[in-house]
């Protein structure tokens, strides 16, 4: 379906790399967020995983850096339609962080400094699919891009890769986060164009 | 519970509709306002946007988001589009798209960057360039609702010729009561303007905004660098970051 727009040709297209539908390529790194950029000092920074039973697992900045770090190179896709290919990051796999955590939870609600939240199925954070990253392209992660540390879940739209992340709450039932409550999709698969609720 | 804040808009928003361009007018040398007739438009809250989809004869599609500039009124919505040189969609909407042509849109979208006329808090609007568009919808909706909620708008533009909605803003500031409008010029000021051209800074936000004690809701919209700067200033001036709502258009810009 769809109607042809009279006189619209689109940008000249050569052999575009395969992008999810509706996405276009950018070389920039656009910034999108709902409010001011929080500034988090490394002395106070911590990352806390809380299980459904209330058990807490905490890492300070230096404890997090001391864990095995990985350097994923991934494509990222923003729901506002830009995609960026082959971005380089450094951080700790969620498999490492969650290895010792005992849980029966199916869902995770990610919390950020500044109050932002986003929800994901727990399985989307495991099996090499997600990282807690603190470096971007070889330098420390700028605050406007979520520094000192953000989540990186490249197979979902980028709002799921919570900036300024401070912890993950594991839950038996799903609960929508900030953008999900404002009308965005609960899951957010770019390849299925799950942009808004009801997609 | 939080879901109750977004009334049954979600699923209606998800489907594409064919709208028709019924009027188009020049806003500035680089921007046009498009008036679209949208069958069964469900209405919108100021601050929301639509997604616009263009399809080429070979099936190729491009989609972009555009804020709604108008207050809700029947089946018509207005978008105000700025030309991005080398852009794919905005030059089409400005130069090629003609009265009578169809276009696919979807929306309204967005439940966060919105002003509801029932909210009694004072409002500070800070716009950079085309970032005025969703804020203008709020100014217009305030008027349409006969609201007395005090509004202040700080509008940063390069030169006087780049200001959108200039005549209407002048008139509303005079007639609507409780709406203050001030400008910051970054490249060229009008004759006799009291300050030199400059980028928005603490002094502008401090003297033309609201004191933090009044707990205003702040809406900041524009290019990324502008939004970063203004949001940081507001927080430094003591505004609770939960009341500072931002929307960023366009490229990184800093
Ligand atoms: C929620 C939302 C609301 C928006 N509302 C409006 C609106 O009311 N009015 C409006 O004019 N635009 C608005 N935009 C921006 C709009 O969606 C497009 O990004 C813009 O029209 C450029 O699209 P294009 O296809 O012409 O350019 P593209 O082909 O996407 O971009 C071409 C080049 O221009 C750069 N670029 C992209 N956008 C901008 C920009 N805005 N300014 C300067 N350079 C840019 C790109 O980085 C790229 O290098 C909004 C965006 C969002 C996310």
Tab-separated table of C-alpha atoms and ligand atoms in Angstrom:
chain	number	residue	atom	x	y	z
A	1	UNK	CA	0.000	0.000	0.000
A	2	UNK	CA	0.994	3.609	0.186
A	3	UNK	CA	0.554	6.446	-2.283
A	4	UNK	CA	3.181	7.866	-4.572
A	5	UNK	CA	4.151	11.427	-3.693
A	6	UNK	CA	3.906	13.499	-6.888
A	7	UNK	CA	7.382	14.575	-7.950
A	8	UNK	CA	9.275	12.840	-5.150
A	9	UNK	CA	12.366	10.923	-6.270
A	10	UNK	CA	14.214	10.484	-3.022
A	11	UNK	CA	17.902	10.952	-2.565
A	12	UNK	CA	20.070	9.331	-5.214
A	13	UNK	CA	20.617	5.816	-3.961
A	14	UNK	CA	23.556	3.644	-4.839
A	15	UNK	CA	24.282	0.414	-3.038
A	16	UNK	CA	23.107	1.458	0.398
A	17	UNK	CA	24.177	-0.881	3.153
A	18	UNK	CA	21.252	-2.819	4.556
A	19	UNK	CA	19.464	-0.609	6.998
A	20	UNK	CA	16.293	-1.423	8.908
A	21	UNK	CA	13.190	-0.153	7.084
A	22	UNK	CA	12.532	3.593	7.358
A	23	UNK	CA	16.052	4.366	8.577
A	24	UNK	CA	18.637	6.614	6.951
A	25	UNK	CA	22.332	6.711	7.444
A	26	UNK	CA	24.053	9.454	9.413
A	27	UNK	CA	27.681	10.237	10.052
A	28	UNK	CA	26.729	12.608	12.898
A	29	UNK	CA	25.899	11.391	16.337
A	30	UNK	CA	22.586	13.113	17.051
A	31	UNK	CA	21.562	13.665	20.660
A	32	UNK	CA	18.028	12.975	21.812
A	33	UNK	CA	16.760	13.069	25.341
A	34	UNK	CA	13.795	14.344	27.297
A	35	UNK	CA	15.475	16.882	29.545
A	36	UNK	CA	18.746	18.365	30.732
A	37	UNK	CA	21.880	16.233	30.696
A	38	UNK	CA	22.604	14.896	34.204
A	39	UNK	CA	26.207	15.294	35.388
A	40	UNK	CA	27.291	12.323	37.461
A	41	UNK	CA	30.578	12.306	39.357
A	42	UNK	CA	32.617	9.128	39.228
A	43	UNK	CA	33.124	9.174	43.012
A	44	UNK	CA	29.396	8.824	43.568
A	45	UNK	CA	28.647	6.679	40.550
A	46	UNK	CA	27.393	3.178	41.180
A	47	UNK	CA	25.618	0.511	39.236
A	48	UNK	CA	23.062	-1.541	41.136
A	49	UNK	CA	21.212	-4.661	40.054
A	50	UNK	CA	18.172	-5.322	42.249
A	51	UNK	CA	16.418	-8.676	42.031
A	52	UNK	CA	12.711	-9.317	42.396
A	53	UNK	CA	13.476	-10.573	45.933
A	54	UNK	CA	15.154	-7.265	46.795
A	55	UNK	CA	18.759	-8.527	46.778
A	56	UNK	CA	21.180	-5.830	45.591
A	57	UNK	CA	24.416	-6.241	43.656
A	58	UNK	CA	26.520	-3.047	43.526
A	59	UNK	CA	29.560	-1.937	41.589
A	60	UNK	CA	31.517	1.262	42.123
A	61	UNK	CA	33.243	2.887	39.133
A	62	UNK	CA	36.581	1.205	39.875
A	63	UNK	CA	34.939	-2.168	40.536
A	64	UNK	CA	33.133	-1.926	37.203
A	65	UNK	CA	36.353	-1.023	35.346
A	66	UNK	CA	38.121	-3.991	36.954
A	67	UNK	CA	35.674	-6.473	35.420
A	68	UNK	CA	36.529	-8.055	32.067
A	69	UNK	CA	35.840	-5.366	29.454
A	70	UNK	CA	34.811	-5.955	25.851
A	71	UNK	CA	35.028	-3.711	22.790
A	72	UNK	CA	31.895	-4.286	20.709
A	73	UNK	CA	31.575	-2.736	17.232
A	74	UNK	CA	27.902	-2.436	16.430
A	75	UNK	CA	25.287	-0.641	14.291
A	76	UNK	CA	22.845	1.550	16.186
A	77	UNK	CA	19.342	2.602	15.140
A	78	UNK	CA	17.406	5.515	16.594
A	79	UNK	CA	13.602	5.586	16.466
A	80	UNK	CA	13.861	9.123	14.994
A	81	UNK	CA	15.203	7.283	11.908
A	82	UNK	CA	18.929	7.743	11.870
A	83	UNK	CA	21.198	4.755	11.884
A	84	UNK	CA	24.912	4.779	12.453
A	85	UNK	CA	27.057	1.879	11.352
A	86	UNK	CA	30.118	0.325	12.925
A	87	UNK	CA	30.280	2.306	16.162
A	88	UNK	CA	33.019	1.312	18.614
A	89	UNK	CA	32.424	0.995	22.325
A	90	UNK	CA	34.114	-0.355	25.423
A	91	UNK	CA	32.383	-1.758	28.451
A	92	UNK	CA	31.250	-4.741	30.468
A	93	UNK	CA	28.909	-7.350	29.060
A	94	UNK	CA	25.646	-7.684	30.959
A	95	UNK	CA	26.415	-11.428	30.997
A	96	UNK	CA	29.353	-10.606	33.263
A	97	UNK	CA	27.336	-8.311	35.518
A	98	UNK	CA	24.412	-10.690	35.816
A	99	UNK	CA	26.456	-13.895	36.138
A	100	UNK	CA	26.215	-14.076	39.930
A	101	UNK	CA	22.689	-12.690	40.166
A	102	UNK	CA	20.037	-15.206	41.136
A	103	UNK	CA	16.719	-14.375	39.620
A	104	UNK	CA	13.556	-15.834	38.161
A	105	UNK	CA	12.632	-12.505	36.578
A	106	UNK	CA	11.572	-12.203	32.944
A	107	UNK	CA	11.709	-8.409	32.760
A	108	UNK	CA	14.138	-5.644	33.483
A	109	UNK	CA	13.423	-2.000	34.182
A	110	UNK	CA	16.543	0.086	33.613
A	111	UNK	CA	16.956	3.217	35.761
A	112	UNK	CA	19.070	6.256	34.984
A	113	UNK	CA	20.482	9.158	36.924
A	114	UNK	CA	17.984	11.914	36.225
A	115	UNK	CA	14.981	9.612	36.570
A	116	UNK	CA	14.716	8.098	33.079
A	117	UNK	CA	13.578	4.472	32.849
A	118	UNK	CA	13.137	1.925	30.061
A	119	UNK	CA	11.919	-1.666	30.046
A	120	UNK	CA	13.258	-4.757	28.280
A	121	UNK	CA	12.761	-8.476	28.483
A	122	UNK	CA	15.666	-9.799	30.584
A	123	UNK	CA	16.664	-12.219	27.828
A	124	UNK	CA	17.454	-9.254	25.569
A	125	UNK	CA	20.185	-8.210	27.986
A	126	UNK	CA	21.880	-11.635	27.959
A	127	UNK	CA	23.843	-13.814	25.532
A	128	UNK	CA	26.237	-11.153	24.310
A	129	UNK	CA	23.491	-8.741	23.282
A	130	UNK	CA	24.039	-5.907	25.782
A	131	UNK	CA	26.805	-3.962	27.521
A	132	UNK	CA	27.333	-1.336	30.174
A	133	UNK	CA	29.632	0.961	28.171
A	134	UNK	CA	31.874	3.800	29.328
A	135	UNK	CA	33.936	4.511	26.204
A	136	UNK	CA	32.926	5.568	22.713
A	137	UNK	CA	35.366	5.607	19.781
A	138	UNK	CA	38.340	5.291	22.074
A	139	UNK	CA	37.528	8.170	24.425
A	140	UNK	CA	35.449	8.550	27.532
A	141	UNK	CA	31.734	8.698	26.861
A	142	UNK	CA	30.571	12.364	26.637
A	143	UNK	CA	27.819	13.325	29.093
A	144	UNK	CA	25.364	14.194	26.303
A	145	UNK	CA	25.700	10.671	24.978
A	146	UNK	CA	25.050	9.172	28.398
A	147	UNK	CA	28.433	9.340	30.113
A	148	UNK	CA	29.895	8.326	32.408
A	149	UNK	CA	28.179	5.049	31.461
A	150	UNK	CA	25.191	3.970	29.413
A	151	UNK	CA	23.548	0.773	28.386
A	152	UNK	CA	24.191	-0.491	24.848
A	153	UNK	CA	21.531	-2.795	23.401
A	154	UNK	CA	22.150	-2.391	19.680
A	155	UNK	CA	19.485	-4.818	18.445
A	156	UNK	CA	16.698	-2.558	19.781
A	157	UNK	CA	15.925	1.097	19.009
A	158	UNK	CA	18.415	3.268	20.774
A	159	UNK	CA	16.115	4.693	23.452
A	160	UNK	CA	16.413	1.244	25.097
A	161	UNK	CA	20.164	1.900	25.446
A	162	UNK	CA	19.552	4.032	28.529
A	163	UNK	CA	21.966	6.922	29.053
A	164	UNK	CA	23.406	7.777	32.495
A	165	UNK	CA	22.436	4.315	33.642
A	166	UNK	CA	22.504	3.657	37.381
A	167	UNK	CA	20.890	0.276	37.743
A	168	UNK	CA	18.585	-2.484	36.639
A	169	UNK	CA	15.556	-3.668	38.512
A	170	UNK	CA	14.636	-7.282	37.758
A	171	UNK	CA	10.915	-7.989	37.756
A	172	UNK	CA	8.474	-10.838	37.320
A	173	UNK	CA	6.052	-8.624	35.377
A	174	UNK	CA	6.639	-6.046	32.665
A	175	UNK	CA	6.323	-2.366	33.425
A	176	UNK	CA	6.663	0.358	30.791
A	177	UNK	CA	9.399	2.940	31.237
A	178	UNK	CA	9.561	6.630	30.394
A	179	UNK	CA	9.159	6.717	26.588
A	180	UNK	CA	7.018	3.602	26.589
A	181	UNK	CA	4.532	5.394	28.858
A	182	UNK	CA	4.640	8.343	26.456
A	183	UNK	CA	3.489	6.206	23.520
A	184	UNK	CA	6.570	4.370	22.263
A	185	UNK	CA	6.640	0.627	21.724
A	186	UNK	CA	7.307	-1.729	24.625
A	187	UNK	CA	9.889	-3.773	22.711
A	188	UNK	CA	11.285	-1.592	19.905
A	189	UNK	CA	12.685	-3.927	17.233
A	190	UNK	CA	14.051	-1.714	14.400
A	191	UNK	CA	13.725	-4.485	11.827
A	192	UNK	CA	9.992	-4.743	12.567
A	193	UNK	CA	9.598	-0.942	12.864
A	194	UNK	CA	8.169	-1.185	16.358
A	195	UNK	CA	8.187	2.543	16.934
A	196	UNK	CA	4.961	3.293	18.719
A	197	UNK	CA	2.472	1.400	20.865
A	198	UNK	CA	0.334	-0.695	18.549
A	199	UNK	CA	3.011	-1.196	15.839
B	1	UNK	CA	-1.128	4.376	36.382
B	2	UNK	CA	1.207	6.591	34.451
B	3	UNK	CA	-0.506	5.287	31.350
B	4	UNK	CA	-3.630	7.221	32.201
B	5	UNK	CA	-1.668	10.343	31.299
B	6	UNK	CA	-1.806	9.422	27.612
B	7	UNK	CA	-5.487	9.104	26.720
B	8	UNK	CA	-6.478	6.521	24.109
B	9	UNK	CA	-4.300	8.196	21.528
B	10	UNK	CA	-1.834	5.417	21.070
B	11	UNK	CA	-3.496	3.023	18.693
B	12	UNK	CA	-5.186	5.703	16.696
B	13	UNK	CA	-1.791	7.253	16.232
B	14	UNK	CA	-0.328	4.120	14.744
B	15	UNK	CA	-2.107	4.116	11.392
B	16	UNK	CA	-1.126	6.047	8.280
B	17	UNK	CA	-3.662	8.428	6.772
B	18	UNK	CA	-3.661	10.285	3.499
B	19	UNK	CA	-3.754	14.026	4.068
B	20	UNK	CA	-4.101	16.714	1.415
B	21	UNK	CA	-2.287	20.002	1.143
B	22	UNK	CA	-4.947	22.721	1.095
B	23	UNK	CA	-2.824	25.795	1.605
B	24	UNK	CA	0.835	26.690	1.780
B	25	UNK	CA	2.323	30.005	2.802
B	26	UNK	CA	5.780	31.417	3.117
B	27	UNK	CA	6.884	31.871	6.715
B	28	UNK	CA	10.421	33.155	6.096
B	29	UNK	CA	12.849	32.943	3.178
B	30	UNK	CA	13.674	29.382	4.237
B	31	UNK	CA	10.476	28.085	5.820
B	32	UNK	CA	6.924	27.327	4.732
B	33	UNK	CA	3.764	26.581	6.617
B	34	UNK	CA	1.749	23.716	5.171
B	35	UNK	CA	-1.937	23.419	5.959
B	36	UNK	CA	-3.108	19.821	5.697
B	37	UNK	CA	-6.623	18.494	5.624
B	38	UNK	CA	-6.600	15.137	7.411
B	39	UNK	CA	-9.766	13.048	7.274
B	40	UNK	CA	-10.865	11.906	10.744
B	41	UNK	CA	-8.043	13.715	12.513
B	42	UNK	CA	-8.373	12.655	16.181
B	43	UNK	CA	-7.118	15.980	17.530
B	44	UNK	CA	-3.808	16.622	19.248
B	45	UNK	CA	-2.158	18.188	22.255
B	46	UNK	CA	0.246	21.074	21.584
B	47	UNK	CA	3.825	19.800	21.425
B	48	UNK	CA	2.952	16.580	19.592
B	49	UNK	CA	4.321	15.794	16.142
B	50	UNK	CA	3.381	13.773	13.087
B	51	UNK	CA	5.471	11.495	10.953
B	52	UNK	CA	5.362	12.353	7.262
B	53	UNK	CA	6.026	9.635	4.678
B	54	UNK	CA	6.995	10.237	1.078
B	55	UNK	CA	7.015	7.471	-1.535
B	56	UNK	CA	8.893	7.634	-4.845
B	57	UNK	CA	7.530	5.949	-7.992
B	58	UNK	CA	9.966	3.056	-7.485
B	59	UNK	CA	8.559	2.409	-4.004
B	60	UNK	CA	11.407	4.052	-2.090
B	61	UNK	CA	10.208	5.791	1.040
B	62	UNK	CA	11.492	8.509	3.329
B	63	UNK	CA	9.926	9.464	6.649
B	64	UNK	CA	10.594	12.440	8.898
B	65	UNK	CA	8.941	13.924	11.973
B	66	UNK	CA	7.365	17.413	12.000
B	67	UNK	CA	5.855	19.157	14.977
B	68	UNK	CA	2.302	20.378	14.688
B	69	UNK	CA	2.273	24.187	14.694
B	70	UNK	CA	-1.459	24.713	15.057
B	71	UNK	CA	-3.823	24.321	17.986
B	72	UNK	CA	-6.308	21.496	17.536
B	73	UNK	CA	-9.131	22.599	15.215
B	74	UNK	CA	-11.265	20.105	13.294
B	75	UNK	CA	-9.563	18.156	10.541
B	76	UNK	CA	-6.814	20.663	9.769
B	77	UNK	CA	-3.286	20.710	11.016
B	78	UNK	CA	-0.416	23.021	10.173
B	79	UNK	CA	3.235	22.100	9.896
B	80	UNK	CA	6.021	24.624	9.511
B	81	UNK	CA	9.024	23.226	7.699
B	82	UNK	CA	12.469	24.716	7.502
B	83	UNK	CA	14.577	24.015	4.453
B	84	UNK	CA	17.646	21.973	5.285
B	85	UNK	CA	20.038	22.502	2.361
B	86	UNK	CA	20.857	19.076	0.839
B	87	UNK	CA	17.952	17.625	2.782
B	88	UNK	CA	15.892	14.820	1.319
B	89	UNK	CA	12.440	15.617	2.660
B	90	UNK	CA	12.297	19.290	3.653
B	91	UNK	CA	13.183	20.695	0.179
B	92	UNK	CA	10.452	18.494	-1.318
B	93	UNK	CA	7.868	19.755	1.164
B	94	UNK	CA	8.870	23.367	0.494
B	95	UNK	CA	9.536	23.404	-3.268
B	96	UNK	CA	7.625	20.539	-4.866
B	97	UNK	CA	4.655	19.595	-2.684
B	98	UNK	CA	1.704	21.610	-4.052
B	99	UNK	CA	-1.839	22.465	-3.096
B	100	UNK	CA	-4.042	19.486	-3.899
B	101	UNK	CA	-1.244	16.932	-3.513
B	102	UNK	CA	-1.677	14.006	-1.121
B	103	UNK	CA	0.805	13.007	1.555
B	104	UNK	CA	0.832	10.213	4.107
B	105	UNK	CA	0.988	11.150	7.746
B	106	UNK	CA	0.738	9.331	11.002
B	107	UNK	CA	0.041	10.732	14.419
B	108	UNK	CA	-0.286	12.625	16.579
B	109	UNK	CA	2.775	11.236	18.320
B	110	UNK	CA	4.449	12.100	21.614
B	111	UNK	CA	3.044	12.326	25.123
B	112	UNK	CA	5.875	14.025	27.027
B	113	UNK	CA	6.770	17.297	25.359
B	114	UNK	CA	3.174	18.566	25.598
B	115	UNK	CA	1.390	21.381	27.372
B	116	UNK	CA	-2.083	20.748	28.752
B	117	UNK	CA	-4.246	23.812	29.248
B	118	UNK	CA	-5.573	22.457	32.558
B	119	UNK	CA	-2.094	22.703	34.094
B	120	UNK	CA	-1.973	25.934	36.144
B	121	UNK	CA	1.859	26.190	36.381
B	122	UNK	CA	3.462	29.159	34.630
B	123	UNK	CA	5.211	28.242	31.389
B	124	UNK	CA	8.584	29.184	29.973
B	125	UNK	CA	9.113	28.491	26.292
B	126	UNK	CA	12.620	28.735	24.871
B	127	UNK	CA	12.955	28.255	21.116
B	128	UNK	CA	15.929	28.179	18.783
B	129	UNK	CA	15.145	28.575	15.057
B	130	UNK	CA	12.520	26.101	13.846
B	131	UNK	CA	12.230	24.878	17.460
B	132	UNK	CA	9.517	27.522	17.780
B	133	UNK	CA	7.055	25.250	15.960
B	134	UNK	CA	5.761	23.028	18.808
B	135	UNK	CA	5.984	25.989	21.198
B	136	UNK	CA	3.821	28.057	18.854
B	137	UNK	CA	1.207	25.307	19.055
B	138	UNK	CA	1.225	25.863	22.828
B	139	UNK	CA	0.855	29.648	22.452
B	140	UNK	CA	-2.035	29.101	20.041
B	141	UNK	CA	-3.694	26.465	22.234
B	142	UNK	CA	-3.467	28.815	25.219
B	143	UNK	CA	-5.330	31.412	23.214
B	144	UNK	CA	-7.885	28.882	21.946
B	145	UNK	CA	-8.569	27.681	25.497
B	146	UNK	CA	-8.893	31.247	26.789
B	147	UNK	CA	-6.242	30.293	29.346
B	148	UNK	CA	-4.744	32.918	31.677
B	149	UNK	CA	-1.729	30.780	32.555
B	150	UNK	CA	1.266	33.136	32.358
B	151	UNK	CA	3.579	32.336	29.445
B	152	UNK	CA	7.000	33.681	28.627
B	153	UNK	CA	8.658	32.942	25.319
B	154	UNK	CA	12.330	33.502	24.589
B	155	UNK	CA	12.998	33.063	20.884
B	156	UNK	CA	16.520	32.875	19.494
B	157	UNK	CA	16.932	33.551	15.761
B	158	UNK	CA	19.830	34.537	13.550
B	159	UNK	CA	18.346	37.751	12.199
B	160	UNK	CA	14.968	39.499	12.423
B	161	UNK	CA	14.093	38.037	9.001
B	162	UNK	CA	14.459	34.505	10.353
B	163	UNK	CA	11.741	34.815	12.998
B	164	UNK	CA	8.715	32.598	12.317
B	165	UNK	CA	5.221	33.825	13.161
B	166	UNK	CA	6.566	37.311	13.921
B	167	UNK	CA	3.354	39.235	13.215
B	168	UNK	CA	1.185	36.773	15.039
B	169	UNK	CA	3.464	36.742	18.072
B	170	UNK	CA	3.427	40.528	18.176
B	171	UNK	CA	-0.345	40.516	18.076
B	172	UNK	CA	-0.736	37.798	20.692
B	173	UNK	CA	1.694	39.471	23.058
B	174	UNK	CA	-0.524	42.547	22.781
B	175	UNK	CA	-3.967	40.922	22.870
B	176	UNK	CA	-3.728	37.616	24.676
B	177	UNK	CA	-2.714	39.016	28.075
B	178	UNK	CA	-0.089	37.215	30.123
B	179	UNK	CA	2.133	36.288	27.176
B	180	UNK	CA	5.574	37.905	27.086
B	181	UNK	CA	7.776	37.459	24.028
B	182	UNK	CA	11.460	38.319	23.901
B	183	UNK	CA	14.046	37.737	21.210
B	184	UNK	CA	17.708	36.867	21.149
B	185	UNK	CA	19.508	37.551	17.840
B	186	UNK	CA	22.603	35.544	17.131
B	187	UNK	CA	23.864	37.222	13.921
B	188	UNK	CA	22.104	40.516	13.264
B	189	UNK	CA	19.832	42.653	15.454
B	190	UNK	CA	17.049	45.048	14.453
B	191	UNK	CA	17.994	48.739	14.322
B	192	UNK	CA	18.274	50.290	17.734
B	193	UNK	CA	18.250	46.928	19.528
B	194	UNK	CA	19.725	47.362	23.026
B	195	UNK	CA	22.228	44.503	22.903
B	196	UNK	CA	24.706	43.175	20.363
B	197	UNK	CA	24.058	39.931	18.498
B	198	UNK	CA	24.993	36.982	20.739
B	199	UNK	CA	24.121	33.412	21.541
B	200	UNK	CA	21.637	32.869	24.340
B	201	UNK	CA	23.232	32.915	27.797
B	202	UNK	CA	22.442	32.963	31.495
B	203	UNK	CA	21.527	36.644	31.490
B	204	UNK	CA	18.891	36.176	28.768
B	205	UNK	CA	17.269	33.223	30.483
B	206	UNK	CA	17.469	34.901	33.875
B	207	UNK	CA	15.971	38.213	32.848
B	208	UNK	CA	13.304	36.939	30.437
B	209	UNK	CA	12.377	33.641	32.093
B	210	UNK	CA	10.686	32.867	35.410
B	211	UNK	CA	12.405	32.604	38.772
B	212	UNK	CA	12.781	28.940	39.739
B	213	UNK	CA	10.691	29.493	42.916
B	214	UNK	CA	7.583	29.910	40.771
B	215	UNK	CA	8.103	26.340	39.577
B	216	UNK	CA	7.338	26.945	35.903
B	217	UNK	CA	7.173	24.163	33.377
B	218	UNK	CA	9.954	24.829	30.888
B	219	UNK	CA	9.842	23.674	27.264
B	220	UNK	CA	13.063	24.010	25.299
B	221	UNK	CA	13.211	23.166	21.584
B	222	UNK	CA	15.786	23.725	18.878
B	223	UNK	CA	19.057	22.365	17.562
B	224	UNK	CA	20.948	20.105	19.944
B	225	UNK	CA	23.660	22.555	20.997
B	226	UNK	CA	21.056	25.198	21.760
B	227	UNK	CA	18.920	22.824	23.800
B	228	UNK	CA	21.942	21.567	25.756
B	229	UNK	CA	22.975	25.110	26.601
B	230	UNK	CA	19.546	26.311	27.664
B	231	UNK	CA	18.697	23.203	29.682
B	232	UNK	CA	22.012	23.467	31.536
B	233	UNK	CA	21.346	27.146	32.271
B	234	UNK	CA	17.890	26.399	33.618
B	235	UNK	CA	19.234	23.722	35.947
B	236	UNK	CA	22.023	26.067	37.073
B	237	UNK	CA	19.386	28.724	37.816
B	238	UNK	CA	17.701	26.273	40.160
B	239	UNK	CA	14.930	24.804	38.014
B	240	UNK	CA	14.103	21.213	38.870
B	241	UNK	CA	15.283	19.160	35.907
B	242	UNK	CA	12.003	17.218	35.967
B	243	UNK	CA	10.216	20.387	34.912
B	244	UNK	CA	12.602	21.092	32.053
B	245	UNK	CA	11.285	19.326	28.964
B	246	UNK	CA	13.385	19.298	25.859
B	247	UNK	CA	13.004	18.399	22.216
B	248	UNK	CA	15.953	18.406	19.860
B	249	UNK	CA	15.689	18.835	16.115
B	250	UNK	CA	18.306	18.201	13.557
B	251	UNK	CA	21.967	17.390	13.636
B	252	UNK	CA	24.358	17.298	16.568
B	253	UNK	CA	25.325	20.931	16.221
B	254	UNK	CA	27.730	20.756	19.162
C	1	LIG	C1	10.175	15.284	17.073
C	1	LIG	C2	10.703	16.084	15.896
C	1	LIG	C3	10.001	17.206	15.459
C	1	LIG	C4	10.482	17.956	14.388
C	1	LIG	N1	9.771	19.055	13.991
C	1	LIG	C5	10.229	19.817	12.959
C	1	LIG	C6	9.505	20.990	12.546
C	1	LIG	O1	8.471	21.360	13.126
C	1	LIG	N2	10.007	21.712	11.518
C	1	LIG	C7	11.156	21.346	10.869
C	1	LIG	O2	11.545	22.028	9.920
C	1	LIG	N3	11.855	20.241	11.238
C	1	LIG	C8	11.415	19.469	12.267
C	1	LIG	N4	12.120	18.339	12.636
C	1	LIG	C9	13.286	17.942	11.824
C	1	LIG	C10	12.802	17.097	10.623
C	1	LIG	O3	12.293	15.843	11.102
C	1	LIG	C11	13.922	16.753	9.620
C	1	LIG	O4	15.025	16.241	10.327
C	1	LIG	C12	14.367	17.945	8.814
C	1	LIG	O5	13.269	18.477	8.070
C	1	LIG	C13	15.488	17.538	7.843
C	1	LIG	O6	15.037	16.510	6.981
C	1	LIG	P1	15.589	16.387	5.482
C	1	LIG	O7	15.090	15.096	4.962
C	1	LIG	O8	15.251	17.622	4.727
C	1	LIG	O9	17.156	16.383	5.666
C	1	LIG	P2	18.073	15.075	5.721
C	1	LIG	O10	18.159	14.505	4.355
C	1	LIG	O11	17.577	14.196	6.819
C	1	LIG	O12	19.435	15.710	6.197
C	1	LIG	C14	20.386	16.317	5.315
C	1	LIG	C15	21.543	16.877	6.103
C	1	LIG	O13	21.075	17.917	6.972
C	1	LIG	C16	21.385	17.633	8.337
C	1	LIG	N5	20.166	18.005	9.094
C	1	LIG	C17	19.122	17.202	9.385
C	1	LIG	N6	18.158	17.884	10.057
C	1	LIG	C18	18.607	19.154	10.171
C	1	LIG	C19	18.041	20.323	10.760
C	1	LIG	N7	16.823	20.312	11.350
C	1	LIG	N8	18.782	21.467	10.683
C	1	LIG	C20	19.994	21.488	10.083
C	1	LIG	N9	20.567	20.402	9.513
C	1	LIG	C21	19.891	19.243	9.552
C	1	LIG	C22	21.654	16.168	8.418
C	1	LIG	O14	22.571	15.876	9.446
C	1	LIG	C23	22.193	15.859	7.030
C	1	LIG	O15	23.570	16.109	7.006
C	1	LIG	C24	11.674	17.582	13.723
C	1	LIG	C25	12.374	16.456	14.159
C	1	LIG	C26	11.921	15.715	15.240
C	1	LIG	C27	12.699	14.508	15.697
